[in-house]
XYZ file of C-alpha atoms in Angstrom:
398
model
C -1.407 23.455 3.436
C -0.810 23.501 7.231
C -3.015 23.788 9.656
C 0.232 25.884 11.527
C 2.886 23.943 11.030
C 6.185 24.145 9.154
C 5.859 21.790 5.531
C 9.168 20.107 7.109
C 7.023 17.764 9.010
C 4.461 16.803 5.934
C 8.139 16.349 3.573
C 9.622 13.921 6.546
C 6.640 12.281 6.318
C 6.418 11.209 2.673
C 10.187 10.589 3.279
C 9.681 6.967 5.770
C 6.850 6.511 2.987
C 9.219 6.894 0.395
C 11.923 4.383 2.391
C 9.375 2.338 3.759
C 7.885 1.475 -0.532
C 11.352 1.531 -1.260
C 12.448 -1.460 1.024
C 8.824 -3.447 0.055
C 10.418 -2.521 -3.944
C 14.096 -2.750 -3.693
C 13.264 -6.727 -2.737
C 10.396 -7.496 -5.779
C 12.875 -7.589 -8.902
C 15.836 -9.927 -6.620
C 12.830 -12.377 -5.014
C 12.308 -14.881 -8.230
C 16.259 -15.737 -7.619
C 16.543 -15.200 -4.473
C 14.613 -17.924 -3.437
C 16.013 -20.658 -5.789
C 18.990 -19.907 -2.764
C 16.622 -21.525 -1.009
C 14.825 -24.265 -3.508
C 11.139 -22.687 -3.186
C 9.424 -20.820 -5.968
C 5.573 -18.898 -6.385
C 3.360 -20.794 -3.547
C 6.252 -19.529 -1.005
C 6.362 -16.245 -2.293
C 3.074 -15.672 -2.367
C 2.719 -17.014 1.387
C 6.075 -14.547 2.114
C 4.355 -11.581 1.022
C 0.966 -12.757 2.483
C 2.733 -12.921 5.470
C 3.370 -9.292 5.831
C 0.021 -8.373 5.109
C -1.230 -9.518 8.383
C 1.117 -8.481 10.423
C 0.389 -5.687 9.523
C -4.217 -6.494 9.469
C -2.911 -7.463 13.492
C -1.005 -4.382 14.182
C -2.473 -1.371 11.944
C -5.156 -0.883 13.781
C -3.634 -1.065 17.307
C -0.974 1.589 15.885
C -3.583 3.910 14.935
C -5.858 3.667 17.674
C -2.915 3.951 20.494
C -1.454 6.671 18.151
C -4.800 8.857 18.292
C -4.060 8.478 21.920
C -0.439 9.222 22.600
C 0.290 11.083 19.492
C 2.312 9.635 16.227
C 5.980 10.217 15.953
C 7.108 7.342 18.404
C 5.258 4.517 16.679
C 6.176 6.071 13.211
C 9.873 5.932 14.835
C 9.677 2.773 16.341
C 7.643 0.976 13.312
C 10.806 2.009 11.276
C 13.501 0.787 13.563
C 11.742 -2.922 13.202
C 10.841 -2.720 9.869
C 14.890 -1.927 9.106
C 16.306 -4.338 11.810
C 14.016 -7.748 10.103
C 14.622 -6.507 6.324
C 18.481 -6.665 7.030
C 17.456 -10.546 9.653
C 15.641 -11.480 5.757
C 19.363 -10.708 3.852
C 20.953 -12.712 6.097
C 18.403 -15.764 6.740
C 20.084 -19.398 5.813
C 16.566 -21.123 6.230
C 12.824 -20.755 4.925
C 11.846 -20.486 7.840
C 14.065 -17.197 9.164
C 12.126 -16.106 5.835
C 9.029 -16.190 7.291
C 9.944 -14.259 10.675
C 12.085 -11.646 8.716
C 9.215 -10.902 6.490
C 6.219 -10.927 9.209
C 8.868 -7.830 11.149
C 8.407 -5.878 8.528
C 4.770 -6.122 8.054
C 4.768 -5.166 11.622
C 7.399 -2.265 11.376
C 5.738 -1.074 8.667
C 1.934 -1.257 10.242
C 3.451 0.838 13.545
C 4.400 3.960 10.594
C 1.387 4.691 7.466
C -1.797 4.122 10.043
C -0.029 7.299 12.450
C 1.440 9.085 8.908
C -1.482 9.615 7.239
C -3.045 10.362 10.449
C -0.245 12.985 11.273
C -1.561 14.520 7.392
C -4.617 14.872 8.594
C -3.644 17.380 11.626
C -1.233 19.283 9.661
C -4.079 19.947 6.727
C -8.104 21.938 5.949
C -9.937 19.628 4.753
C -9.906 21.292 1.534
C -6.399 20.558 0.959
C -6.276 16.366 2.630
C -6.926 15.333 -1.289
C -3.540 16.792 -2.169
C -1.756 16.055 1.259
C -3.019 13.005 0.579
C -2.036 12.979 -3.118
C 2.158 14.163 -2.155
C 1.886 10.586 0.864
C 0.626 8.553 -2.677
C 3.781 10.096 -4.409
C 6.297 9.533 -1.918
C 4.930 6.298 -1.723
C 4.766 5.645 -5.684
C 8.263 6.917 -5.537
C 9.558 3.522 -3.287
C 8.158 1.051 -5.427
C 9.276 2.455 -8.223
C 13.095 3.585 -7.637
C 13.124 0.792 -5.263
C 13.203 -2.260 -7.858
C 15.522 -0.114 -10.426
C 17.685 0.133 -7.488
C 17.445 -4.471 -6.190
C 17.731 -4.905 -9.751
C 21.671 -2.546 -9.989
C 22.590 -3.921 -6.442
C 21.131 -7.578 -7.291
C 24.520 -7.235 -9.222
C 26.913 -7.019 -5.594
C 25.328 -9.775 -4.586
C 21.689 -11.806 -4.433
C 21.378 -10.386 0.076
C 23.349 -6.901 -0.322
C 19.804 -5.299 -1.824
C 17.514 -6.185 2.118
C 20.868 -4.678 3.795
C 20.904 -1.140 2.014
C 16.550 -0.947 2.280
C 17.048 -1.405 5.951
C 19.780 1.189 6.773
C 17.238 3.660 4.911
C 15.247 2.833 7.188
C 17.785 2.935 10.516
C 18.621 6.002 8.426
C 15.170 7.592 8.655
C 14.309 6.709 11.924
C 17.222 8.979 13.715
C 16.356 11.784 11.297
C 12.485 11.592 12.112
C 13.895 11.285 16.282
C 16.034 14.897 14.702
C 13.215 16.548 12.779
C 9.890 15.472 13.173
C 7.982 17.182 15.214
C 5.470 15.777 17.777
C 2.413 17.380 17.193
C -0.259 16.734 19.675
C -3.967 17.426 18.156
C -5.298 18.302 22.643
C -9.296 18.051 21.544
C -9.277 15.159 19.442
C -6.912 13.109 21.746
C -9.462 13.676 24.742
C -12.102 12.375 22.224
C -10.747 9.440 21.412
C -9.509 8.080 24.688
C -13.031 7.778 26.198
C -12.687 4.674 26.307
C -9.644 1.611 26.744
C -8.367 0.125 23.300
C -11.065 -2.773 21.965
C -9.567 -6.077 20.342
C -9.032 -6.021 16.590
C -12.352 -8.387 16.103
C -14.260 -5.235 18.098
C -12.687 -2.888 16.093
C -13.397 -4.434 12.856
C -16.971 -3.928 14.091
C -17.383 -0.794 14.746
C -15.155 -0.131 11.812
C -18.810 -1.402 9.963
C -20.685 1.353 11.869
C -18.797 3.230 10.329
C -19.860 6.035 7.261
C -17.257 5.081 5.275
C -17.126 1.584 5.127
C -18.388 1.333 2.030
C -14.834 2.778 1.428
C -12.862 0.220 3.460
C -14.594 -2.196 1.109
C -13.223 -1.038 -1.186
C -9.751 -0.775 0.015
C -9.894 -4.926 0.662
C -11.257 -5.999 -3.145
C -9.136 -3.759 -5.202
C -6.541 -4.645 -2.227
C -7.236 -8.223 -3.329
C -7.008 -8.451 -6.806
C -4.129 -5.615 -7.518
C -2.216 -7.654 -5.141
C -2.517 -10.843 -7.593
C -0.406 -8.768 -10.214
C 1.838 -6.862 -7.794
C 3.297 -10.326 -6.431
C 3.240 -12.464 -9.082
C 4.635 -10.298 -12.072
C 8.127 -10.937 -11.514
C 7.622 -14.579 -11.608
C 4.919 -14.299 -14.728
C 7.278 -12.242 -16.716
C 11.129 -14.066 -15.505
C 9.170 -18.409 -16.267
C 7.070 -16.796 -19.929
C 9.520 -14.297 -21.635
C 12.568 -14.992 -19.069
C 13.555 -11.304 -18.266
C 16.141 -10.854 -15.835
C 16.183 -8.883 -12.809
C 17.457 -5.648 -15.205
C 14.740 -6.283 -17.429
C 11.360 -6.813 -14.565
C 12.922 -3.449 -12.643
C 12.842 -1.498 -15.986
C 8.894 -2.294 -16.600
C 7.908 -1.576 -11.959
C 10.239 2.435 -12.736
C 8.734 3.344 -15.717
C 5.369 2.698 -14.554
C 6.290 3.894 -10.783
C 7.663 7.392 -12.220
C 4.827 7.887 -14.260
C 2.354 7.578 -11.726
C 4.821 9.804 -9.489
C 4.680 12.370 -11.776
C 0.792 12.016 -12.612
C 0.002 12.031 -8.597
C 2.156 15.367 -8.075
C 0.722 17.374 -11.006
C -2.436 16.054 -11.240
C -4.368 14.396 -8.741
C -5.333 17.466 -6.877
C -6.361 18.888 -10.340
C -8.683 15.564 -11.430
C -10.217 15.205 -7.347
C -11.177 19.034 -7.108
C -12.663 19.030 -10.946
C -14.600 15.553 -10.869
C -14.467 14.034 -7.113
C -13.028 10.812 -5.644
C -15.599 9.102 -6.652
C -15.129 8.844 -10.552
C -11.651 9.062 -10.484
C -11.579 5.957 -8.344
C -14.550 3.812 -10.652
C -12.613 5.175 -14.154
C -9.616 3.156 -12.436
C -10.727 0.456 -10.805
C -11.770 -0.138 -14.993
C -8.948 0.677 -16.231
C -6.296 -1.986 -13.765
C -8.845 -4.469 -14.856
C -9.037 -4.265 -18.584
C -5.255 -4.073 -17.976
C -4.336 -6.647 -15.631
C -6.738 -8.712 -18.175
C -4.277 -7.613 -21.721
C -1.117 -8.726 -19.808
C -2.167 -12.723 -20.883
C -2.865 -11.694 -24.236
C 0.207 -8.799 -25.330
C 4.044 -10.211 -25.724
C 6.758 -7.963 -26.381
C 9.041 -6.105 -23.594
C 7.121 -2.592 -25.422
C 3.993 -3.900 -25.234
C 4.579 -5.277 -21.796
C 5.655 -2.589 -20.166
C 2.707 -0.375 -21.879
C -0.158 -2.403 -20.601
C 2.039 -2.798 -16.565
C 2.748 0.961 -16.971
C -0.945 1.644 -17.468
C -1.475 -0.602 -14.365
C -0.167 1.444 -12.233
C -1.004 4.431 -13.315
C -5.014 3.208 -12.598
C -3.494 2.028 -9.097
C -1.991 4.924 -7.708
C -4.484 7.209 -8.692
C -7.261 4.243 -6.286
C -4.808 4.438 -3.418
C -5.288 7.762 -2.305
C -8.832 9.120 -3.770
C -9.921 6.352 -1.368
C -7.221 7.868 1.537
C -8.600 11.019 1.520
C -12.658 10.497 0.974
C -11.980 8.010 3.875
C -10.286 11.125 6.234
C -12.030 13.689 5.506
C -15.641 11.492 7.153
C -13.411 10.514 9.920
C -13.677 13.635 12.101
C -11.669 12.881 15.300
C -10.641 8.908 14.826
C -8.016 9.356 12.268
C -6.086 7.181 13.696
C -8.492 4.714 13.882
C -10.039 4.877 10.159
C -5.872 4.820 8.530
C -5.399 1.822 10.905
C -8.419 0.457 9.135
C -7.674 1.763 6.347
C -4.511 0.167 6.226
C -6.115 -3.271 7.689
C -8.819 -3.991 5.146
C -5.751 -3.095 2.715
C -3.937 -5.849 4.659
C -6.905 -8.277 4.277
C -6.554 -7.819 0.496
C -2.497 -8.138 0.459
C -2.846 -11.004 2.438
C -5.174 -13.271 0.632
C -4.651 -12.614 -2.369
C -0.781 -13.085 -2.784
C -1.039 -15.843 -0.813
C -4.569 -17.017 -3.096
C -2.766 -16.153 -6.562
C 0.497 -17.656 -5.655
C -1.079 -21.274 -5.255
C -3.113 -20.239 -8.941
C -0.116 -19.632 -10.064
C 1.326 -23.280 -9.531
C -1.926 -24.730 -11.552
C -1.560 -22.278 -14.592
C 0.510 -19.315 -14.859
C -2.286 -17.116 -16.344
C -4.601 -17.769 -13.631
C -4.069 -15.201 -11.084
C -4.648 -12.010 -13.560
C -7.461 -13.614 -14.343
C -9.141 -13.566 -11.206
C -7.497 -10.175 -10.626
C -9.238 -8.955 -13.245
C -12.947 -10.648 -12.123
C -12.174 -8.894 -9.119
C -11.182 -5.844 -9.742
C -14.199 -5.564 -11.941
C -16.473 -6.327 -8.811
C -15.037 -3.982 -6.757
C -15.867 -1.273 -9.900
C -19.660 -2.506 -10.006
C -20.027 -2.850 -6.058
C -18.357 1.231 -5.462
C -21.059 2.414 -9.056
C -24.293 0.352 -6.722
C -22.948 2.898 -3.755
C -22.037 5.944 -5.666
C -25.727 6.064 -7.390
C -27.516 4.890 -4.562
C -25.932 8.196 -3.059
C -27.117 9.876 -5.341
C -30.248 8.865 -5.455
C -31.164 9.504 -2.037
C -29.543 12.663 -2.114
C -32.169 13.943 -5.257
C -34.736 12.456 -3.324
C -33.908 14.237 0.227
C -33.829 17.594 -1.959
């Protein structure tokens, strides 16, 4: 798989994403009860998630472009350190404003971890093996988000602060391991290619992204992230309010779906990419996600809810690496920039989705899922229309 690089680099990158996503997942089942300590609910939860995404949006393009110029390793390590300490700060908070600062810092830390890691994988894989590499990253992310809620449900039995301390400490351990193990690979040719102009501000980078050949995929990233975040940001509150599920019940629902996604990513997704292509995988799973999201408001019973949530999780598990692979394949020498913009557009969706979902949840608890399913269906129409037009252009050209 690697271009003259040992696979140890890929494994430590997977471990870093596992820890980062595990730190996010570990707090999900705890949040409804934790926020009650501060006397707040769904709306504040939505804005906390949005604050995390805002920081990712602001810093992801910077992290991606800087990693193109100076190498990936130091930004990954720095991001893990910031992320780790901010998680601990969240657990130590004694006021709501401290929660917001901690979540913003967590988002900033994650922004300096994720784009450089995606770019790093592009550096050490061939185009043919890119889908497999991105799939393994996706599996690591899904596994982290899968184990995280289960672990969070268990650790919350000690006290509600303890999951945050564990998440922060794990990130700091990952930073030390990365410093000791991760090679600092610098693709000299690529770095010279992107080192021409000075760094651009975020607005110029966003404008530049609209001219990129992969811009349609960035739009898909934004719209499906918006729709999915409606589901993920309020699901724990929804299950708590409607069914009275405990943090352990919620963690089981999140864990089963996550494990199913991980297994399929490891053993199936690369075969699907090669047989059907990434775009078909995206289209099918956008439809599946839209349908499952709508079904959530009509089903009842623990096992039925579990099945619907699991199918939704599988669909979203397939969409992310498919989009990441397509963007990486056409990004050329701007892997860091493309990965940064990918994360920025995802963060935009994750920012507006939870904020709106939190407000809608306070109004009517089913409304975030109706809106999310509509947005996902719209994303399908957009992607299908683009793919159809591209196919027709290729036919005319031939």
